[in-house]
CSV table of C-alpha atoms in Angstrom, one decimal:
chain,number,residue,atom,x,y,z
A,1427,UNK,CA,166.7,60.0,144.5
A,1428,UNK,CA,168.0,60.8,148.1
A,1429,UNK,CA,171.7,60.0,146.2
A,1430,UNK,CA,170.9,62.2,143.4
A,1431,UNK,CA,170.5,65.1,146.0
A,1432,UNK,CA,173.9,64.4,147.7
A,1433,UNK,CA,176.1,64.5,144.8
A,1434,UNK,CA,174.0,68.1,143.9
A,1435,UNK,CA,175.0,69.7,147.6
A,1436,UNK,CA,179.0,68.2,147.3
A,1437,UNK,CA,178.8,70.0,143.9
A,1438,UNK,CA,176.9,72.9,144.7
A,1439,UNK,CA,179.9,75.5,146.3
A,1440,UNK,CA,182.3,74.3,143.8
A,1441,UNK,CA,180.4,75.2,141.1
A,1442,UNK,CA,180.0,78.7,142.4
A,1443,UNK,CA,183.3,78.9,143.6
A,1444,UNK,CA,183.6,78.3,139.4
A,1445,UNK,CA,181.2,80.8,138.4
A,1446,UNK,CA,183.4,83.9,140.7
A,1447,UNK,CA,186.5,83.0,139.1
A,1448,UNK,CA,185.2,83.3,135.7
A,1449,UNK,CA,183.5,86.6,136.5
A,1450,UNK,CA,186.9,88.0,138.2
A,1451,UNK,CA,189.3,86.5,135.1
A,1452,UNK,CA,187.0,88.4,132.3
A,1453,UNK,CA,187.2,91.6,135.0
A,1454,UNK,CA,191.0,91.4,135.5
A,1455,UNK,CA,191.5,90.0,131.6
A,1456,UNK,CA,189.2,92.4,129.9
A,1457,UNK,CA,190.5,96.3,129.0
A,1458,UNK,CA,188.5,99.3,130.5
A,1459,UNK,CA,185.0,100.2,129.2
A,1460,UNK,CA,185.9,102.0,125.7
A,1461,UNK,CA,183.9,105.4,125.7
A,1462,UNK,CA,182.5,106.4,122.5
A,1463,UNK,CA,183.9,109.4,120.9
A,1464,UNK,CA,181.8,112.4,120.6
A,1465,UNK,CA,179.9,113.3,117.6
A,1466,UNK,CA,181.8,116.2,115.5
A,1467,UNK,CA,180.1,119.6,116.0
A,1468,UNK,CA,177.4,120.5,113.1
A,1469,UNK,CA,178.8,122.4,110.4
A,1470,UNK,CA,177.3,125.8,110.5
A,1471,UNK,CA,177.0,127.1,106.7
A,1472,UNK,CA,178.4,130.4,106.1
A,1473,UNK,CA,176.5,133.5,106.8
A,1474,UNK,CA,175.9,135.3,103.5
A,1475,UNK,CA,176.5,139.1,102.6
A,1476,UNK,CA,173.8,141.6,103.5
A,1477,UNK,CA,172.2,142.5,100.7
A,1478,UNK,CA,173.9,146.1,99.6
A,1479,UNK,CA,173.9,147.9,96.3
A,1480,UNK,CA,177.1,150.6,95.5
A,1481,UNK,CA,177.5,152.8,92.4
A,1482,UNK,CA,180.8,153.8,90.7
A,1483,UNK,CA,181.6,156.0,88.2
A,1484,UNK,CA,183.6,156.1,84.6
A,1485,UNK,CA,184.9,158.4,82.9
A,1486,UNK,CA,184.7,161.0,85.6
A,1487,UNK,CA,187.9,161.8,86.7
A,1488,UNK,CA,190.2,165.2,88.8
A,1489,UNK,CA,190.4,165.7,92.1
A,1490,UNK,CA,187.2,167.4,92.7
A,1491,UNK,CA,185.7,164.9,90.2
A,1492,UNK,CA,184.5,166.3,86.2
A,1493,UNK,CA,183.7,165.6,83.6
A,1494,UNK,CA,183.3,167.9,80.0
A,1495,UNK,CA,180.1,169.2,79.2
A,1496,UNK,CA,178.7,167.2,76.4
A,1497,UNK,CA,181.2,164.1,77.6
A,1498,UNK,CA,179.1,160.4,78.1
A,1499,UNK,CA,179.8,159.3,81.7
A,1500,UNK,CA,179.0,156.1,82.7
A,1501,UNK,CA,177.2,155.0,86.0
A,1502,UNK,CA,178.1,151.2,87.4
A,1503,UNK,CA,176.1,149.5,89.8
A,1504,UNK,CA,176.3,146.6,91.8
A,1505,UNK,CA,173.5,145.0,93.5
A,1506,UNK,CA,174.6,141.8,96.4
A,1507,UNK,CA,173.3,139.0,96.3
A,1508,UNK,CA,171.5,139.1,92.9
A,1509,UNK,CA,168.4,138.5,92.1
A,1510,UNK,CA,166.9,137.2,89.2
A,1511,UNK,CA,164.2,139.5,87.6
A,1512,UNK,CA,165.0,142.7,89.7
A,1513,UNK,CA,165.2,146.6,88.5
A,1514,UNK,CA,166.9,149.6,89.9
A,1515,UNK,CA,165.2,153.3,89.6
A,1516,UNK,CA,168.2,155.2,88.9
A,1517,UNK,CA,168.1,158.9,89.2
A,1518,UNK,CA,170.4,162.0,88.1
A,1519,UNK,CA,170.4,165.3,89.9
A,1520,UNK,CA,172.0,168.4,88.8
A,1521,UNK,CA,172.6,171.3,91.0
A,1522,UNK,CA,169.7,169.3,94.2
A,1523,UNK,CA,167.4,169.2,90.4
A,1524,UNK,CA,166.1,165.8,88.7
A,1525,UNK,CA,166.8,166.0,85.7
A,1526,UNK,CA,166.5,162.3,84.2
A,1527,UNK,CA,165.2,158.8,85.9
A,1528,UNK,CA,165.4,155.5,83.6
A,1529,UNK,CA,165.2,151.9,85.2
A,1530,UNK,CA,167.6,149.2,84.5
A,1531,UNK,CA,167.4,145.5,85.2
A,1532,UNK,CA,170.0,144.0,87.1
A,1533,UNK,CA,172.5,141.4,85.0
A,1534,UNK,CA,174.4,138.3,87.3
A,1535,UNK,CA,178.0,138.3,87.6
A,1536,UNK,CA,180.2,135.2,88.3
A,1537,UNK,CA,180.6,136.0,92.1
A,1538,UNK,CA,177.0,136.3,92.8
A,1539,UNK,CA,176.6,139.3,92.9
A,1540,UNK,CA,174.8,141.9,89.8
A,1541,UNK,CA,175.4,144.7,88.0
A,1542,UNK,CA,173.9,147.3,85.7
A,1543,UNK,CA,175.4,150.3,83.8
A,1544,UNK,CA,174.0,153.9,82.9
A,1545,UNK,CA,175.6,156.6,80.6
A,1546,UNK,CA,174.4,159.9,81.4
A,1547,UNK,CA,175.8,163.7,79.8
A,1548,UNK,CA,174.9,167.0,79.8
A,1549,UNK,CA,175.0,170.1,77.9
A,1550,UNK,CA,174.6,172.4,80.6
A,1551,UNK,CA,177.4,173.2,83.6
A,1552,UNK,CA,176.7,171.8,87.3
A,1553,UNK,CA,177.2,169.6,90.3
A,1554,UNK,CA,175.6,165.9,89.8
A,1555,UNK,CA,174.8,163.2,91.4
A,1556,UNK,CA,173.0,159.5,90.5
A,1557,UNK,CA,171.0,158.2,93.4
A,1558,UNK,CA,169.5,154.7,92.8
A,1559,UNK,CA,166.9,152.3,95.0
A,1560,UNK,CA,165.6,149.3,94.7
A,1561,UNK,CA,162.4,148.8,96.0
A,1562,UNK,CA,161.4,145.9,98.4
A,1563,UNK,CA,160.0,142.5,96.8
A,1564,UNK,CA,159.1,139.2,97.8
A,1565,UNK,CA,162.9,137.9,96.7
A,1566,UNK,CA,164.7,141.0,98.1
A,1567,UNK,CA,164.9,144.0,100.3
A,1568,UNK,CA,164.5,147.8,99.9
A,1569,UNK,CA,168.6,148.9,98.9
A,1570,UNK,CA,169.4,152.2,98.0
A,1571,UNK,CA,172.7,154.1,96.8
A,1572,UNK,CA,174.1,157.2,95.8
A,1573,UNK,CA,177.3,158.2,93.7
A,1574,UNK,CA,180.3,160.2,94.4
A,1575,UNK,CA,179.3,164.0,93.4
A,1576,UNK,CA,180.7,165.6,90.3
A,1577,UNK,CA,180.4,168.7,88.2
A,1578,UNK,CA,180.4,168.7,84.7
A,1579,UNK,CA,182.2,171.6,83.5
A,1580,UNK,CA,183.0,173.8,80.2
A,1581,UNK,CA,186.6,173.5,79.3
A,1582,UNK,CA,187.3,176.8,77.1
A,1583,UNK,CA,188.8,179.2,80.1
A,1584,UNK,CA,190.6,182.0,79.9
A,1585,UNK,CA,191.0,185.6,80.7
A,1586,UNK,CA,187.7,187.2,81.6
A,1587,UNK,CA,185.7,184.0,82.0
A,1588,UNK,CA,184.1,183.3,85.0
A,1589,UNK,CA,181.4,180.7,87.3
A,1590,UNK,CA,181.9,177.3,88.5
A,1591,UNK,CA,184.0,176.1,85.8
A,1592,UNK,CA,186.5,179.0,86.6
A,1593,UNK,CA,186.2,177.6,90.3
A,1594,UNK,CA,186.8,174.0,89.5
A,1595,UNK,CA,189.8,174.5,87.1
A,1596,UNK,CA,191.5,176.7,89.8
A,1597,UNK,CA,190.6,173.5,92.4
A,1598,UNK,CA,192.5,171.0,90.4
A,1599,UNK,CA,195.0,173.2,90.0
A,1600,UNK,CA,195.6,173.3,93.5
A,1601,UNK,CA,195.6,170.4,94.5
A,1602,UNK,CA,198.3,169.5,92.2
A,1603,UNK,CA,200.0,172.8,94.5
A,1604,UNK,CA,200.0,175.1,91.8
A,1605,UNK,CA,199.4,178.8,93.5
A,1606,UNK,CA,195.8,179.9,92.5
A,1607,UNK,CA,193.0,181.9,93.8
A,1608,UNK,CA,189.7,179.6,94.0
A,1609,UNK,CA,187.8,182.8,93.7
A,1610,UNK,CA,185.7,181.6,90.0
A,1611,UNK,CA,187.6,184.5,88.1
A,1612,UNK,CA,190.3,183.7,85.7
A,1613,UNK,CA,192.6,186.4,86.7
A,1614,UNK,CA,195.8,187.2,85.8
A,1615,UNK,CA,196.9,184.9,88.8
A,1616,UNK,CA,194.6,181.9,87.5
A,1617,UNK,CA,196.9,183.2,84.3
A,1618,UNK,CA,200.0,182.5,85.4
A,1619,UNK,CA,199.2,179.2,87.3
A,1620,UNK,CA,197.6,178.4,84.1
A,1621,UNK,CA,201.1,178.9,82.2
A,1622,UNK,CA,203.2,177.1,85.0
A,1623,UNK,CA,200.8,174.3,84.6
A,1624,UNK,CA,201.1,174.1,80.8
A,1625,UNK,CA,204.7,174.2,81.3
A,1626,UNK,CA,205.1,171.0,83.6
A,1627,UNK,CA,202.6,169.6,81.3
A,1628,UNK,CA,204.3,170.2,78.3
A,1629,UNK,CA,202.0,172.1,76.4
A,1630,UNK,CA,201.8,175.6,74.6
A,1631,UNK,CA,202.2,178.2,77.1
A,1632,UNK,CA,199.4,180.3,76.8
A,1633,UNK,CA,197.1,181.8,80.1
A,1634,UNK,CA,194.1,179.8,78.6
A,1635,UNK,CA,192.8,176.0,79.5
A,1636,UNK,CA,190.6,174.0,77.0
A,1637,UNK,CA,190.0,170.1,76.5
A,1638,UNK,CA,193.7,169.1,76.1
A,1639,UNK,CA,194.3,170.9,79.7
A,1640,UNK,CA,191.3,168.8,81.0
A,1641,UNK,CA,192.1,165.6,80.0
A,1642,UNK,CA,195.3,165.6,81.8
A,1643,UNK,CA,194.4,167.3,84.8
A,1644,UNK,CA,191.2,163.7,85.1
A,1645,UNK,CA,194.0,162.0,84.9
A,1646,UNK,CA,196.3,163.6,87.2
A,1647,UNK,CA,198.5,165.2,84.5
A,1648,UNK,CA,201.3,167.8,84.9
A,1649,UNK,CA,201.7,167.1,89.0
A,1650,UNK,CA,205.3,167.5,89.8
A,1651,UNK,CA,207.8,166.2,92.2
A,1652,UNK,CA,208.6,168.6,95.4
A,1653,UNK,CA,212.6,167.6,96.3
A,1654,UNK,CA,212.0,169.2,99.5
A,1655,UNK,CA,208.6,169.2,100.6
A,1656,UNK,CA,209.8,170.7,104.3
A,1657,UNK,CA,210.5,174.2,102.1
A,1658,UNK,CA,206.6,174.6,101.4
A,1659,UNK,CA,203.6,172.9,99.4
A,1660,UNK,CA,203.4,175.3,95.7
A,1661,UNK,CA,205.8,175.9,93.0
A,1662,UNK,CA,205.3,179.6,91.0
């Protein structure tokens, strides 16, 4: 017993003489703690539109906008995000005054959004405008729109004739820079920028408008081409 114990102590400080070098080899041996890369950052989802609703005409044109009296217009809509199962109240106004309300359900469209369409005309002269709202529900929020005002018109002018027609045609006319009075009367001034305007347009030359002269001017027909724009803005 007494030998066993001798061999232990002559063995004893070699064996931790041992145990450091293993400990310093794996320290020298071994590469630096690896650090573990960071997680990538959540993905946020994109934020989606505000719900909005615009409307648009057709078949309105001119610059003021018109139409003829007795013409069909159309009223488009578009409602974001849609909504299964929703309606619109659309409205008309003439001259401030409702004159017709109809509600519409909203169809989907392939970018997410929906749409409806409205055709509206009237026989009587005046400025209109479509005002639409959807009202709150459970899926989606109170949206409201109006339209661009417009003013339907009647198109047989001439000499004598007189009102908001009168004042409209004499408005397109100048903004194509045709000299006119925007007085409502169709003088013999109105007359004469009536002819000029016929002339450029290639039509009869006659001091009277009608549907052919209103076509052209929705669509910005019979404008002309100023070669030197420095010398003034009209053409007589």
């Amino acid at each position: 017993m007494g030998r066993v114990k001798r061999v232990l102590r002559l063995l004893a400080p070699g064996a931790a003489v041992l145990v450091v070098t293993l400990a310093a080899s794996a320290t020298v041996s071994g590469a630096a703690p690896v650090t573990p890369p960071a997680p990538p950052p959540p993905v946020t989802p994109p934020t989606p539109p505000a719900p909005r609703m615009k409307l648009e005409l057709q078949r309105v044109g001119g610059l003021p906008l018109f139409a003829l009296m007795g013409t069909r217009i159309v009223l488009r809509g578009v409602v974001t995000p849609y909504v299964a199962g929703q309606k619109v109240k659309v409205s008309f106004y003439r001259e401030s005054r409702k004159v017709t309300v109809k509600i519409v359900s909203v169809l989907p469209m392939r970018n997410g959004s929906g749409q409806f369409r409205i055709s509206f005309t009237s026989r009587d002269a005046g400025l209109v405008q479509a005002r639409a709202a959807h009202y709150a529900t459970l899926e989606q929020p109170l949206l409201t729109a109006r339209s661009p005002r417009f003013r339907f018109v009647w198109p047989n002018l001439g000499p004598g004739s007189q009102g908001q027609s009168v004042r409209l045609l004499q408005s397109e006319l100048n903004a194509l820079h045709y000299v006119v009075p925007l007085s409502g009367i169709f003088d013999e001034a109105t007359g004469r920028a009536m002819v000029a305007y016929r002339k450029v347009a290639g039509l009869e030359r006659v001091p009277y408008a009608g549907k052919g002269v209103f076509d052209r001017l929705a669509h910005g027909g019979g404008a002309f081409h100023v070669h030197y724009p420095g010398d003034g803005r009209h053409v007589e």
